[in-house]
Structures are given as C-alpha cells and as structure tokens.
C-alpha cells in the first residue's frame, strides 16, 4: 500500500482518498449516484446532477469515445488534449497518448490507462482503442 494518505492532494480532499488509492493500483473509479443512478466526473460529495449525497464508488471500464480534441502544437513536444465521453456517462478532460493527429477523429473509440504523473498522482490517460 502506498502512503497516498499523507500526500497533499489527499489531505486537501480526503473524501477522494479512495479514488487515489484505487488509481495507484491501476483502477479507475467514478462516483455514481444511487438516487439518479448517473455517474459523474470529477468525484464530488454531492451529485452535481440531482443534489443527492447518496453516492458510491464504481469501477469504470475506461472505455469511451472522443467527444472533442485539440492538438497542442505550440508545446514541445506537442500533445493532444481530449474530451472523452465515457461509456459510463460523464465527459472527462484528459490527454490522448500515442496517436498521430491524422488518426484522431471525433467519435473514435478510446480506452483509459492509469498512469502516474510527476507529482505522484495516478490519473486516467487515453489511447485509441485497438
Ligand atoms: Zn444524482
């Protein structure tokens, strides 16, 4: 078990500790509302869709489709910002990895991969589905 509990991002938002713990193990969790049965992103303590606080964590399949994207060519190296509509419902902002710009199209199937970033957090990044 990592000591994620002591990291600043968990101490600031302890209600999301479960997300970070699962992420560190490679699992992508979403909050789902028991009242309206919809999932949302990012995780909150109150459902942004109906106001209920009766929420639980569910594992996302990580599957989705590209809702919109932008190739950031001014950066070196360039990268791809992407909005993904998850099969679970929510739209999530992330990066699309290992894709050439001419491969990318709206509606293309993508898959999340949990990857660590420099500050120690593990977050979902996306790749075009096989
Ligand atoms: Zn709800």
Coordinates of N, CA, C and O and ligand atoms in Angstrom, one line a residue:
X1 N 0.8 -1.2 0.0 CA 0.0 0.0 0.0 C 0.9 1.2 0.0 O 1.8 1.3 0.8
X2 N 0.6 2.2 -0.8 CA 1.4 3.4 -0.9 C 0.9 4.3 0.3 O -0.1 4.1 0.9
X3 N 1.7 5.3 0.6 CA 1.3 6.2 1.6 C 0.6 7.4 1.1 O 0.8 8.6 1.4
X4 N -0.3 7.1 0.1 CA -1.1 8.2 -0.5 C -1.9 9.1 0.5 O -2.1 10.2 0.2
X5 N -2.2 8.5 1.7 CA -3.0 9.3 2.6 C -2.3 10.5 3.1 O -2.9 11.5 3.5
X6 N -0.9 10.5 3.0 CA -0.1 11.6 3.5 C 0.2 12.6 2.4 O 0.9 13.6 2.7
X7 N -0.2 12.3 1.2 CA 0.1 13.2 0.1 C -0.8 14.5 0.2 O -1.9 14.4 0.7
X8 N -0.3 15.6 -0.2 CA -1.1 16.9 -0.1 C -2.5 16.8 -0.8 O -3.4 17.4 -0.3
X9 N -2.6 16.1 -1.9 CA -3.8 16.1 -2.6 C -4.9 15.3 -2.0 O -6.1 15.5 -2.2
X10 N -4.5 14.3 -1.1 CA -5.4 13.5 -0.3 C -5.8 14.3 0.9 O -6.9 14.3 1.4
X11 N -4.8 15.0 1.5 CA -5.1 15.7 2.7 C -6.0 16.9 2.4 O -6.9 17.3 3.3
X12 N -5.9 17.5 1.2 CA -6.8 18.6 0.9 C -8.2 18.1 0.6 O -9.2 18.8 0.9
X13 N -8.4 16.9 0.0 CA -9.7 16.3 -0.3 C -9.8 14.9 0.2 O -9.8 14.0 -0.6
X14 N -9.8 14.7 1.5 CA -9.8 13.3 2.0 C -10.9 12.4 1.5 O -10.8 11.2 1.4
X15 N -12.1 13.1 1.1 CA -13.2 12.3 0.6 C -12.9 11.6 -0.7 O -13.6 10.7 -1.1
X16 N -11.8 12.0 -1.3 CA -11.4 11.3 -2.6 C -10.2 10.3 -2.4 O -9.7 9.9 -3.4
X17 N -9.9 10.1 -1.1 CA -8.8 9.1 -0.9 C -9.0 7.8 -1.5 O -8.0 7.2 -2.0
X18 N -10.2 7.3 -1.6 CA -10.5 6.0 -2.2 C -10.1 6.0 -3.7 O -9.6 5.0 -4.2
X19 N -10.4 7.2 -4.3 CA -10.1 7.3 -5.7 C -8.6 7.1 -5.9 O -8.1 6.4 -6.8
X20 N -7.8 7.9 -5.1 CA -6.4 7.9 -5.3 C -5.8 6.5 -5.0 O -4.8 6.1 -5.6
X21 N -6.3 5.9 -3.9 CA -5.8 4.6 -3.6 C -6.0 3.6 -4.7 O -5.1 2.8 -5.1
X22 N -7.2 3.6 -5.3 CA -7.5 2.7 -6.4 C -6.7 3.0 -7.6 O -6.2 2.1 -8.3
X23 N -6.6 4.3 -7.9 CA -5.8 4.8 -9.0 C -4.3 4.3 -8.9 O -3.8 3.8 -9.9
X24 N -3.8 4.3 -7.7 CA -2.4 3.8 -7.6 C -2.3 2.4 -7.9 O -1.2 1.9 -8.2
X25 N -3.4 1.6 -7.8 CA -3.4 0.2 -8.1 C -3.9 0.0 -9.5 O -4.1 -1.2 -9.9
X26 N -4.1 1.0 -10.3 CA -4.4 0.9 -11.7 C -5.9 0.8 -12.0 O -6.3 0.5 -13.1
X27 N -6.7 1.2 -11.0 CA -8.2 1.1 -11.1 C -8.8 2.5 -11.2 O -8.4 3.4 -10.4
X28 N -9.7 2.7 -12.2 CA -10.3 4.0 -12.4 C -11.7 4.0 -11.8 O -12.6 3.3 -12.3
X29 N -11.8 4.7 -10.7 CA -13.1 4.8 -10.0 C -13.9 6.1 -10.4 O -13.3 7.1 -10.6
X30 N -15.2 5.9 -10.5 CA -16.1 7.0 -10.7 C -17.1 7.0 -9.5 O -17.4 6.0 -8.9
X31 N -17.6 8.2 -9.2 CA -18.7 8.3 -8.3 C -20.0 8.1 -9.0 O -20.3 8.7 -10.1
X32 N -20.9 7.2 -8.5 CA -22.2 7.0 -9.1 C -23.3 7.4 -8.0 O -23.1 7.0 -6.8
X33 N -24.3 8.0 -8.4 CA -25.4 8.4 -7.5 C -26.5 7.3 -7.4 O -26.9 6.8 -8.4
X34 N -26.9 7.0 -6.2 CA -27.9 6.0 -6.0 C -29.3 6.5 -6.3 O -30.2 5.8 -6.5
X35 N -29.4 7.9 -6.2 CA -30.7 8.5 -6.4 C -31.1 8.6 -7.9 O -32.1 8.1 -8.3
X36 N -30.2 9.2 -8.7 CA -30.5 9.3 -10.1 C -29.8 8.3 -11.0 O -30.0 8.2 -12.2
X37 N -28.9 7.5 -10.4 CA -28.2 6.3 -11.0 C -27.2 6.8 -12.1 O -26.8 6.0 -12.9
X38 N -26.8 8.0 -12.1 CA -25.8 8.5 -13.0 C -24.5 8.7 -12.4 O -24.4 9.0 -11.2
X39 N -23.4 8.4 -13.2 CA -22.1 8.7 -12.7 C -21.7 10.1 -13.1 O -22.2 10.7 -14.0
X40 N -20.7 10.6 -12.4 CA -20.2 12.0 -12.7 C -18.7 12.0 -12.6 O -18.1 11.2 -11.9
X41 N -18.1 13.0 -13.2 CA -16.7 13.3 -13.1 C -16.6 14.8 -13.0 O -17.3 15.5 -13.8
X42 N -15.7 15.3 -12.1 CA -14.8 14.7 -11.2 C -15.6 14.2 -9.9 O -16.7 14.7 -9.7
X43 N -15.0 13.4 -9.1 CA -15.7 12.9 -7.9 C -16.1 14.1 -7.0 O -15.3 14.9 -6.7
X44 N -17.4 14.0 -6.5 CA -17.9 15.1 -5.6 C -18.6 14.4 -4.4 O -18.9 13.2 -4.5
X45 N -18.9 15.1 -3.3 CA -19.6 14.6 -2.2 C -21.1 14.7 -2.4 O -21.8 14.0 -1.7
X46 N -21.5 15.6 -3.3 CA -22.9 15.7 -3.6 C -23.1 15.5 -5.1 O -22.3 16.1 -5.9
X47 N -24.1 14.8 -5.6 CA -24.3 14.6 -7.0 C -24.6 15.9 -7.7 O -25.5 16.6 -7.3
X48 N -23.8 16.3 -8.7 CA -24.0 17.5 -9.4 C -25.2 17.5 -10.3 O -25.6 18.5 -10.9
X49 N -25.8 16.3 -10.5 CA -26.9 16.1 -11.4 C -28.3 16.2 -10.7 O -29.3 16.6 -11.3
X50 N -28.3 15.8 -9.4 CA -29.6 15.8 -8.7 C -29.5 16.3 -7.3 O -30.5 16.5 -6.6
X51 N -28.3 16.5 -6.8 CA -28.1 17.1 -5.4 C -28.1 16.0 -4.3 O -27.9 16.4 -3.1
X52 N -28.3 14.8 -4.6 CA -28.3 13.7 -3.6 C -26.8 13.5 -3.1 O -25.8 13.7 -3.8
X53 N -26.7 13.2 -1.8 CA -25.4 12.8 -1.3 C -25.3 11.3 -1.1 O -24.4 10.8 -0.4
X54 N -26.2 10.5 -1.7 CA -26.2 9.1 -1.6 C -25.4 8.5 -2.8 O -25.9 8.1 -3.8
X55 N -24.1 8.6 -2.7 CA -23.2 8.3 -3.8 C -22.3 7.0 -3.4 O -22.1 6.8 -2.2
X56 N -21.9 6.3 -4.4 CA -20.9 5.2 -4.1 C -19.9 5.2 -5.3 O -20.2 5.7 -6.4
X57 N -18.8 4.5 -5.0 CA -17.7 4.4 -6.0 C -18.0 3.2 -6.9 O -18.5 2.1 -6.4
X58 N -17.8 3.3 -8.2 CA -17.9 2.2 -9.1 C -16.7 2.2 -10.0 O -16.1 3.3 -10.2
X59 N -16.3 1.0 -10.4 CA -15.1 0.9 -11.3 C -15.6 1.2 -12.7 O -16.5 0.6 -13.2
X60 N -14.9 2.2 -13.4 CA -15.1 2.5 -14.8 C -14.5 1.5 -15.7 O -13.4 1.0 -15.3
X61 N -15.1 1.2 -16.8 CA -14.5 0.3 -17.8 C -13.3 1.0 -18.4 O -12.5 0.4 -19.0
X62 N -13.3 2.4 -18.3 CA -12.3 3.2 -19.0 C -12.6 3.3 -20.5 O -11.9 4.0 -21.2
X63 N -13.7 2.7 -21.0 CA -14.0 2.8 -22.4 C -14.8 4.1 -22.7 O -15.6 4.5 -21.8
X64 N -14.6 4.7 -23.8 CA -15.3 5.8 -24.2 C -15.1 6.2 -25.6 O -14.4 5.5 -26.4
X65 N -15.6 7.4 -26.0 CA -15.3 7.9 -27.4 C -14.9 9.3 -27.3 O -15.2 10.0 -26.4
X66 N -14.2 9.8 -28.3 CA -13.7 11.1 -28.4 C -14.9 12.1 -28.6 O -15.6 11.9 -29.6
X67 N -15.1 13.0 -27.7 CA -16.1 14.0 -27.8 C -15.6 15.2 -28.5 O -16.3 15.8 -29.3
X68 N -14.4 15.6 -28.2 CA -13.7 16.7 -28.8 C -12.2 16.6 -28.5 O -11.8 15.9 -27.6
X69 N -11.4 17.3 -29.3 CA -9.9 17.2 -29.0 C -9.3 18.4 -29.6 O -9.8 19.1 -30.5
X70 N -8.0 18.7 -29.2 CA -7.2 19.7 -29.7 C -5.8 19.3 -29.7 O -5.3 18.9 -28.6
X71 N -5.1 19.4 -30.8 CA -3.7 19.1 -30.9 C -2.9 20.4 -30.5 O -3.1 21.4 -31.1
X72 N -2.2 20.3 -29.4 CA -1.5 21.5 -28.9 C -0.1 21.5 -29.5 O 0.9 20.9 -29.0
X73 N 0.0 22.2 -30.7 CA 1.2 22.1 -31.5 C 2.3 23.1 -31.0 O 3.4 23.0 -31.3
X74 N 1.8 24.1 -30.2 CA 2.8 25.1 -29.7 C 3.7 24.5 -28.6 O 4.8 25.0 -28.3
X75 N 3.3 23.4 -28.0 CA 4.1 22.7 -27.0 C 5.2 21.9 -27.6 O 5.0 21.5 -28.8
X76 N 6.3 21.7 -26.9 CA 7.3 20.8 -27.5 C 7.7 19.8 -26.4 O 8.3 20.2 -25.4
X77 N 7.4 18.5 -26.6 CA 6.7 18.0 -27.8 C 5.2 18.4 -27.7 O 4.6 18.6 -26.7
X78 N 4.6 18.3 -28.9 CA 3.1 18.6 -29.0 C 2.4 17.5 -28.3 O 2.9 16.4 -28.1
X79 N 1.2 17.8 -27.9 CA 0.3 16.8 -27.2 C -1.1 17.0 -27.6 O -1.4 18.0 -28.2
X80 N -2.0 16.1 -27.2 CA -3.4 16.1 -27.6 C -4.3 16.2 -26.4 O -4.3 15.3 -25.6
X81 N -4.9 17.3 -26.2 CA -6.0 17.4 -25.2 C -7.2 16.8 -25.8 O -7.6 17.0 -26.9
X82 N -7.9 16.0 -24.9 CA -9.1 15.3 -25.4 C -10.2 15.4 -24.4 O -10.0 15.3 -23.2
X83 N -11.4 15.6 -24.8 CA -12.6 15.3 -24.0 C -13.1 14.0 -24.5 O -13.4 13.7 -25.6
X84 N -13.3 13.1 -23.5 CA -13.8 11.7 -23.8 C -15.1 11.6 -23.1 O -15.3 11.9 -21.9
X85 N -16.1 11.1 -23.9 CA -17.4 10.7 -23.3 C -17.3 9.3 -22.9 O -17.2 8.4 -23.7
X86 N -17.2 9.0 -21.6 CA -17.1 7.7 -21.1 C -18.3 6.9 -21.4 O -19.5 7.4 -21.3
X87 N -18.2 5.6 -21.6 CA -19.4 4.7 -21.7 C -20.2 4.8 -20.4 O -21.4 4.5 -20.5
X88 N -19.6 5.1 -19.3 CA -20.3 5.3 -18.0 C -21.1 6.5 -17.9 O -21.9 6.7 -17.0
X89 N -21.0 7.5 -18.9 CA -21.8 8.7 -18.9 C -21.0 10.0 -18.9 O -21.3 10.8 -19.8
X90 N -20.2 10.2 -17.9 CA -19.5 11.5 -17.8 C -18.6 11.8 -19.0 O -18.0 10.9 -19.6
X91 N -18.3 13.1 -19.2 CA -17.3 13.6 -20.1 C -16.1 14.0 -19.3 O -16.2 14.7 -18.2
X92 N -14.9 13.5 -19.6 CA -13.7 13.8 -18.9 C -12.6 14.4 -19.8 O -12.4 14.0 -20.9
X93 N -11.9 15.4 -19.2 CA -10.8 16.0 -19.9 C -9.5 15.3 -19.6 O -9.2 15.1 -18.4
X94 N -8.8 14.9 -20.6 CA -7.5 14.2 -20.3 C -6.6 14.5 -21.5 O -6.8 15.4 -22.3
X95 N -5.6 13.6 -21.6 CA -4.7 13.7 -22.8 C -4.9 12.4 -23.6 O -5.1 11.3 -23.0
X96 N -4.7 12.5 -24.9 CA -4.7 11.3 -25.8 C -3.3 11.0 -26.1 O -2.5 11.9 -26.6
X97 N -2.8 9.8 -25.8 CA -1.4 9.4 -25.9 C -1.2 8.5 -27.2 O -2.1 7.8 -27.6
X98 N 0.0 8.5 -27.7 CA 0.4 7.6 -28.7 C -0.5 7.6 -30.0 O -0.8 6.6 -30.5
X99 N -1.0 8.8 -30.3 CA -1.8 8.9 -31.5 C -1.3 10.0 -32.4 O -0.9 11.1 -32.0
X100 N -1.2 9.7 -33.7 CA -0.8 10.7 -34.7 C -2.0 11.5 -35.0 O -3.2 11.0 -35.0
X101 N -1.8 12.8 -35.2 CA -3.0 13.7 -35.5 C -3.9 13.2 -36.6 O -5.2 13.3 -36.4
X102 N -3.4 12.6 -37.6 CA -4.3 12.1 -38.7 C -5.1 10.8 -38.3 O -5.9 10.4 -39.1
X103 N -4.8 10.3 -37.1 CA -5.5 9.1 -36.7 C -6.7 9.5 -35.8 O -7.6 8.6 -35.5
X104 N -6.8 10.7 -35.4 CA -7.7 11.1 -34.4 C -9.0 11.7 -35.1 O -8.9 12.5 -36.0
X105 N -10.1 11.2 -34.6 CA -11.4 11.8 -35.1 C -12.4 11.7 -34.0 O -12.4 10.9 -33.1
X106 N -13.3 12.7 -34.1 CA -14.4 12.7 -33.1 C -15.2 11.4 -33.3 O -15.5 11.0 -34.4
X107 N -15.6 10.8 -32.1 CA -16.3 9.6 -32.1 C -15.4 8.3 -32.1 O -16.0 7.2 -31.9
X108 N -14.1 8.5 -32.2 CA -13.2 7.3 -32.2 C -13.3 6.7 -30.8 O -13.3 7.4 -29.8
X109 N -13.2 5.4 -30.8 CA -13.2 4.6 -29.5 C -11.8 4.8 -28.8 O -10.8 4.7 -29.5
X110 N -11.8 5.0 -27.5 CA -10.6 5.2 -26.7 C -10.7 4.3 -25.5 O -11.8 3.9 -25.1
X111 N -9.6 4.1 -24.9 CA -9.5 3.3 -23.6 C -8.6 4.0 -22.6 O -7.5 4.5 -23.0
X112 N -9.1 4.1 -21.4 CA -8.3 4.8 -20.3 C -7.1 3.8 -19.9 O -7.3 2.6 -19.8
X113 N -6.0 4.5 -19.5 CA -4.9 3.8 -18.9 C -4.5 4.6 -17.7 O -4.3 5.8 -17.9
X114 N -4.4 4.0 -16.5 CA -4.0 4.7 -15.4 C -2.5 4.9 -15.4 O -1.7 3.9 -15.4
X115 N -2.0 6.2 -15.3 CA -0.6 6.4 -15.4 C -0.2 7.4 -14.4 O -0.9 8.4 -14.1
X116 N 1.0 7.2 -13.8 CA 1.5 8.2 -12.8 C 2.0 9.5 -13.4 O 2.5 9.4 -14.6
X117 N 1.8 10.6 -12.8 CA 2.4 11.8 -13.2 C 3.4 12.3 -12.2 O 3.6 11.7 -11.2
X118 N 4.1 13.4 -12.5 CA 5.3 13.8 -11.8 C 5.0 14.0 -10.3 O 5.9 13.8 -9.5
X119 N 3.8 14.5 -9.9 CA 3.6 14.8 -8.5 C 3.2 13.6 -7.7 O 2.9 13.7 -6.5
X120 N 3.2 12.4 -8.3 CA 2.9 11.2 -7.5 C 1.5 10.7 -7.7 O 1.2 9.6 -7.4
X121 N 0.6 11.5 -8.3 CA -0.8 11.1 -8.5 C -0.8 10.1 -9.7 O 0.0 10.2 -10.6
X122 N -1.8 9.3 -9.7 CA -2.1 8.4 -10.9 C -3.4 8.8 -11.5 O -4.4 8.9 -10.7
X123 N -3.4 9.1 -12.8 CA -4.6 9.6 -13.4 C -4.9 8.9 -14.7 O -4.1 8.2 -15.3
X124 N -6.2 8.9 -15.1 CA -6.5 8.2 -16.4 C -6.1 9.1 -17.6 O -6.5 10.2 -17.7
X125 N -5.3 8.4 -18.5 CA -5.0 9.0 -19.8 C -5.6 8.0 -20.8 O -5.9 6.9 -20.5
X126 N -5.7 8.5 -22.0 CA -6.4 7.7 -23.0 C -5.6 7.4 -24.2 O -4.6 8.1 -24.6
X127 N -5.9 6.2 -24.8 CA -5.3 5.8 -26.1 C -6.4 5.4 -27.0 O -7.4 4.9 -26.5
X128 N -6.2 5.5 -28.3 CA -7.1 4.9 -29.2 C -7.3 3.4 -29.0 O -6.3 2.7 -28.7
X129 N -8.6 3.0 -29.0 CA -8.8 1.5 -28.7 C -8.3 0.7 -29.9 O -8.3 1.2 -31.0
X130 N -7.9 -0.5 -29.6 CA -7.4 -1.4 -30.7 C -8.5 -1.7 -31.6 O -9.6 -1.9 -31.2
Ligands
LIG1 ZN1 -27.8 12.1 -8.7

